[in-house]
Tab-separated table of C-alpha atoms and ligand atoms in Angstrom:
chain	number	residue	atom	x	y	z
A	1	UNK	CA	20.698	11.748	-18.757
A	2	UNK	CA	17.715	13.336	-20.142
A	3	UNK	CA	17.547	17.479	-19.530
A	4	UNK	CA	14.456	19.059	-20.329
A	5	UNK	CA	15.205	22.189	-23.485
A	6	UNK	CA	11.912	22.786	-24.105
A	7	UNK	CA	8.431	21.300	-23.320
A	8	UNK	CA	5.028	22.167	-25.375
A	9	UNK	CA	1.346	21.117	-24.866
A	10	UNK	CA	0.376	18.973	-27.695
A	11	UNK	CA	-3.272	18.119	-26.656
A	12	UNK	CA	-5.822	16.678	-24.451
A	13	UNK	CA	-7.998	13.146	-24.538
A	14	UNK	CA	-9.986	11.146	-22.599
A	15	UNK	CA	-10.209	7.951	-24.932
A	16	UNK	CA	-7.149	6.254	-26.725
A	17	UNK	CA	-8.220	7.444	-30.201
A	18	UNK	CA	-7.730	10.714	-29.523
A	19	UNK	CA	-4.458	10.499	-27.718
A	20	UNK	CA	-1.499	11.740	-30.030
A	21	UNK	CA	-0.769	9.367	-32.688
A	22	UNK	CA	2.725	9.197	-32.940
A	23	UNK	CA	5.274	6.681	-31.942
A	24	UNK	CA	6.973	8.464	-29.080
A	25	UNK	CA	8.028	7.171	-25.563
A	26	UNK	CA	5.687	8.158	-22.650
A	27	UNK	CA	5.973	8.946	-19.325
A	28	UNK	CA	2.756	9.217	-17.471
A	29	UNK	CA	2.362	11.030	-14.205
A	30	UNK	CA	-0.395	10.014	-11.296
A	31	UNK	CA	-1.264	10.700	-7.955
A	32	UNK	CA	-4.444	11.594	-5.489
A	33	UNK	CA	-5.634	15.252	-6.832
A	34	UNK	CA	-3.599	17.750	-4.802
A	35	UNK	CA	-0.840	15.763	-4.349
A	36	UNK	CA	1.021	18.320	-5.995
A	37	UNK	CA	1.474	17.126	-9.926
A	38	UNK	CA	0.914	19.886	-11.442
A	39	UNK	CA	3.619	21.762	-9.306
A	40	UNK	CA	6.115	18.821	-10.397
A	41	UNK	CA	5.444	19.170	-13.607
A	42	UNK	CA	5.912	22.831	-14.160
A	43	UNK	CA	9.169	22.295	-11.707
A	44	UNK	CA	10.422	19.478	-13.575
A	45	UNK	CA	10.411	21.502	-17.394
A	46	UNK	CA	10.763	24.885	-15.519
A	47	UNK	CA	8.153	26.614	-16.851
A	48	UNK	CA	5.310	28.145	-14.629
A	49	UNK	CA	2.007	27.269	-16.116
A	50	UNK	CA	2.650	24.721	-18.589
A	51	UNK	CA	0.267	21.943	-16.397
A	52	UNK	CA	-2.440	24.140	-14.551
A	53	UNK	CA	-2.011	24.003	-10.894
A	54	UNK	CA	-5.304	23.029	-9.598
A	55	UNK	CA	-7.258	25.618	-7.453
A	56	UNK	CA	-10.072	23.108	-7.361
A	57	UNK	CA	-9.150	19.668	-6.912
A	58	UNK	CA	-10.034	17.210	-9.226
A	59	UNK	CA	-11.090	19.710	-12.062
A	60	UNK	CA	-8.319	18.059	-14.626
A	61	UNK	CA	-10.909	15.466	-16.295
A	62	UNK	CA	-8.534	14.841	-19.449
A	63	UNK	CA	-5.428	13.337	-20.027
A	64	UNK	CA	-2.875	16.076	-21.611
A	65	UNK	CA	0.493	15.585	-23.339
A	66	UNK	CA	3.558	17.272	-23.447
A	67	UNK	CA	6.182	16.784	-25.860
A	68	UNK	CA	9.480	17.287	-24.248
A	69	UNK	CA	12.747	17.902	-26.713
A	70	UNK	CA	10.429	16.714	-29.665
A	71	UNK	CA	12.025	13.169	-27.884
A	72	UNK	CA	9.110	11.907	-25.185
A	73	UNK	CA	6.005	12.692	-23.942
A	74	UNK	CA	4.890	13.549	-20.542
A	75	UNK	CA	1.732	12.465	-19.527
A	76	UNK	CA	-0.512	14.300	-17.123
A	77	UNK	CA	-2.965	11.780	-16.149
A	78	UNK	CA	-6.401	13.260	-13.773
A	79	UNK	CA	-5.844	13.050	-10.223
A	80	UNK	CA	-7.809	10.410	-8.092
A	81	UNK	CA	-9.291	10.152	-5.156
A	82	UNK	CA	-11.001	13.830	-4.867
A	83	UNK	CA	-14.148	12.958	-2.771
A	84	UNK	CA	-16.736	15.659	-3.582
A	85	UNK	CA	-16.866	13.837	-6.856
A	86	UNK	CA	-20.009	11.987	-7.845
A	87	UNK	CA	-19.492	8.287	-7.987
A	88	UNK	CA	-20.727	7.957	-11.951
A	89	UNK	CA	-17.541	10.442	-12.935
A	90	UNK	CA	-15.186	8.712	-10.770
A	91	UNK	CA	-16.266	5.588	-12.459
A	92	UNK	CA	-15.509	7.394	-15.536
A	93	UNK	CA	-11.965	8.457	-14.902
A	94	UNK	CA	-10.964	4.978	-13.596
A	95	UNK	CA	-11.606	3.727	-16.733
A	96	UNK	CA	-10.025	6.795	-18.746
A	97	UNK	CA	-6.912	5.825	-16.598
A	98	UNK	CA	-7.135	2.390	-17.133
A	99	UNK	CA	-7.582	2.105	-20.496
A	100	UNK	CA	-4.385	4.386	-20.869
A	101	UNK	CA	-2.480	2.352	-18.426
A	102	UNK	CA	-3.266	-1.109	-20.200
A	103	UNK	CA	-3.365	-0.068	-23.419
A	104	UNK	CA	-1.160	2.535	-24.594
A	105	UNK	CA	1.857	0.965	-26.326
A	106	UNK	CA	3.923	4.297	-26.024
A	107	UNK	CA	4.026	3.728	-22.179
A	108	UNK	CA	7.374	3.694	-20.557
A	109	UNK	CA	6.339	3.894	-16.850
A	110	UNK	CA	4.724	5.728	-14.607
A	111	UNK	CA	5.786	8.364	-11.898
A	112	UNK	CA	3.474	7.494	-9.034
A	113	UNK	CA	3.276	10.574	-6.343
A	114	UNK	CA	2.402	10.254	-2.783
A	115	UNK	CA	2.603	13.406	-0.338
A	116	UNK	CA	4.716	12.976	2.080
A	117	UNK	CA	3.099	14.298	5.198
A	118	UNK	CA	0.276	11.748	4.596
A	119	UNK	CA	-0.734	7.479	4.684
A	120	UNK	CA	-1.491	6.505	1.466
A	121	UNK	CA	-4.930	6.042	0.867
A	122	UNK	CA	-7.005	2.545	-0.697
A	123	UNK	CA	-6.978	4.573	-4.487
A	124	UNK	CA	-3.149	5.007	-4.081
A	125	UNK	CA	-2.527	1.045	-2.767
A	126	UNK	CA	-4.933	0.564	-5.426
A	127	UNK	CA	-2.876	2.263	-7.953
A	128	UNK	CA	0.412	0.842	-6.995
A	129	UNK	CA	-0.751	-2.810	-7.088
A	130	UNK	CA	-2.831	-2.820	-10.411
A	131	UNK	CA	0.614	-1.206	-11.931
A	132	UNK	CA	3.003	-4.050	-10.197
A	133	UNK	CA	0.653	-6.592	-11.413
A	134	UNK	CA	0.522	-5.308	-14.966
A	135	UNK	CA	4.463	-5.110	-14.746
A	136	UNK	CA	4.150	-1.574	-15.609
A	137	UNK	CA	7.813	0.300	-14.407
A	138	UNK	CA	7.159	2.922	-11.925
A	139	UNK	CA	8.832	5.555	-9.781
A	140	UNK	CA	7.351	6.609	-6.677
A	141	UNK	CA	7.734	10.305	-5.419
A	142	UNK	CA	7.382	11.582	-1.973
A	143	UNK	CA	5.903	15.252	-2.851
A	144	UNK	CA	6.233	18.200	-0.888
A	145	UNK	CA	9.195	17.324	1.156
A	146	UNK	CA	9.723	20.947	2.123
A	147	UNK	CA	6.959	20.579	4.591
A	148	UNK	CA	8.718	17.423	6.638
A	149	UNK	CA	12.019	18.321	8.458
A	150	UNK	CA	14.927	16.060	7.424
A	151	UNK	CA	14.876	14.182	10.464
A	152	UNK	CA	11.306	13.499	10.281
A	153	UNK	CA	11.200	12.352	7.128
A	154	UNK	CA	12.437	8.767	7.392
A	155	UNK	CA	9.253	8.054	9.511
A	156	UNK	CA	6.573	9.309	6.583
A	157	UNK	CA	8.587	7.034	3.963
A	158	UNK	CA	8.452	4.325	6.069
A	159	UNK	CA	4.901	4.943	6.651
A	160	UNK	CA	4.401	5.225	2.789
A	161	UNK	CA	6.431	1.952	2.021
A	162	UNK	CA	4.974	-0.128	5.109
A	163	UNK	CA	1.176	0.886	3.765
A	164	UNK	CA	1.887	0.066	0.396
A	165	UNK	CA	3.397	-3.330	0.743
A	166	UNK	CA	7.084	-2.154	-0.624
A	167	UNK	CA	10.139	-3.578	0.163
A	168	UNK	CA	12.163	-1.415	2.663
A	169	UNK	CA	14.625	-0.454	0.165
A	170	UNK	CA	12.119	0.630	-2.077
A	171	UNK	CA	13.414	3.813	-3.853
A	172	UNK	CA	10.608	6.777	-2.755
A	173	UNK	CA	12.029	10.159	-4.573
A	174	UNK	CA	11.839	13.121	-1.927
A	175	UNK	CA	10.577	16.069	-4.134
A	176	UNK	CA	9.724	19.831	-3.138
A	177	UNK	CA	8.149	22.123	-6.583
A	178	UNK	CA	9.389	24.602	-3.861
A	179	UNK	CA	13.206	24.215	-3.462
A	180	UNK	CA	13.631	21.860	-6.112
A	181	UNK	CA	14.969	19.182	-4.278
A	182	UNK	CA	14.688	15.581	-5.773
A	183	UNK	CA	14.340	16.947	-9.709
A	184	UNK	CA	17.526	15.090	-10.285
A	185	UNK	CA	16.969	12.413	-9.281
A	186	UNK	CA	13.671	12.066	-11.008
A	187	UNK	CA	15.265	12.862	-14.557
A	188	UNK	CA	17.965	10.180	-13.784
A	189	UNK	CA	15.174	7.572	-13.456
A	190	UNK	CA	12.703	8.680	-16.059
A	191	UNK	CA	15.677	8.925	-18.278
A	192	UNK	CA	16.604	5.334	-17.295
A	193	UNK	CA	12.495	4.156	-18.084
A	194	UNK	CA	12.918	5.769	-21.697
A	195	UNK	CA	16.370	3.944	-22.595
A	196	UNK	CA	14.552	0.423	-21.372
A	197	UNK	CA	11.974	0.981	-24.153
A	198	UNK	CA	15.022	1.063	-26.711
B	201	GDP	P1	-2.304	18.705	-8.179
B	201	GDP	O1	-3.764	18.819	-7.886
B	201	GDP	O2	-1.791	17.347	-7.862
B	201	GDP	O3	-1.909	19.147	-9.556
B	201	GDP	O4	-1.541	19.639	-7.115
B	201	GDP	P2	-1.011	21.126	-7.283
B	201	GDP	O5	0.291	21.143	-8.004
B	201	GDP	O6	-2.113	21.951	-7.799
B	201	GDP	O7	-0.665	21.468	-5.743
B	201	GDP	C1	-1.655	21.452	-4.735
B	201	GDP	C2	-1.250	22.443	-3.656
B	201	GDP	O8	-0.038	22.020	-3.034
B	201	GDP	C3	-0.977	23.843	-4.193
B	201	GDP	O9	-1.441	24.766	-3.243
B	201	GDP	C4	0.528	23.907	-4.319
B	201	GDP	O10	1.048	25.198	-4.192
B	201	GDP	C5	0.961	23.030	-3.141
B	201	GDP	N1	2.261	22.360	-3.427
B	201	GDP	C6	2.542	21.563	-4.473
B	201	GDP	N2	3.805	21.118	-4.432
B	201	GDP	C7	4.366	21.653	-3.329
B	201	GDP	C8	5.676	21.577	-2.712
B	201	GDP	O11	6.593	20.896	-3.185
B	201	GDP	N3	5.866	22.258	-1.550
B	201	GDP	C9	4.876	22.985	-0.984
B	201	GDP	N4	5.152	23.616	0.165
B	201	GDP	N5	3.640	23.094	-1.517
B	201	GDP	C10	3.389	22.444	-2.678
């Protein structure tokens, strides 16, 4: 399984030609802005500030890279769905994400978060069916499980699953940046994404 030494910003992009050139395996992260991404990221390669936790949502216009063990990249990909965004930009990072999505051959799948306490919205049903129909792999991730009690959570990832057309035995990660919780679990399937691409 893949653990996480080190992890080091490489650089930022919003069209394919200035993504990083080299052959390495990708994992891309999305999910509504302030769904908690950046906090899942910095969890997930233990560092503090390596992705910037947003303080105003939606600011992240780019898509940034991390190299991870000089073996993969992560990808932080702008969060949707902020609505005090004018329509022209949003139209802009659709296609930003899009491109990436449908284009990039280093793509290995993409880790698709959904906060738990909330129905997923039309951008994340959206999101989920363009990647199913474009047979892209992805994992879905139930952020911010610290804020649900255990026994309430079965009823927000049923919720998530039931909106979002998933079979009931869909695998949705629970994951707290706070206690931790669900990082395993998240390596063992990202790790399993990058040994399909081999
Ligand atoms: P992003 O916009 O998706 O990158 O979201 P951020 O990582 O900036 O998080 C948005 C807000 O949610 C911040 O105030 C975080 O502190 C909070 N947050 C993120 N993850 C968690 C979590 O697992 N538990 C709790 N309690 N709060 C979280």
């Amino acid at each position: 399984m893949v653990k996480i030494r080190n992890a080091e910003f490489v650089k930022s992009g919003v069209e394919l030609s200035q993504y990083p050139q080299e052959d390495i395996s990708e994992i891309a992260f999305a999910g509504r802005s302030n769904v908690g991404k950046s906090s899942l990221l910095n969890k997930l390669v233990r560092r503090k500030k390596l992705a910037r936790v947003s303080k105003q949502p939606g600011r992240t216009q780019t898509i940034n890279f991390f190299m991870v063990n000089e073996q993969f990249m992560l990808v932080d990909l702008p969060g949707y769905g902020f609505a005090r965004v004018p329509i022209s930009v949003k139209k802009q990072w659709g296609k930003m994400i899009e491109e990436y999505l449908s284009k990039r051959e280093q793509l290995r799948g993409v880790v698709l978060l959904l906060d738990i306490r909330h129905k997923p919205t039309e951008d994340d049903n959206q999101m989920v069916q363009w990647l199913v129909v474009n047979n892209i792999p992805v994992i879905l991730v139930a952020t911010k499980a610290d804020k649900v009690a255990k026994g309430k959570r079965q009823r927000q990832l049923s919720l998530i699953k039931r909106t979002l057309e998933l079979p009931a035995q869909q695998l949705v990660i629970e994951f707290s940046a706070d206690t931790g919780e669900g990082k395993e679990l998240l390596l063992q399937g990202i790790s399993e994404l990058l040994s399909e691409g081999l």
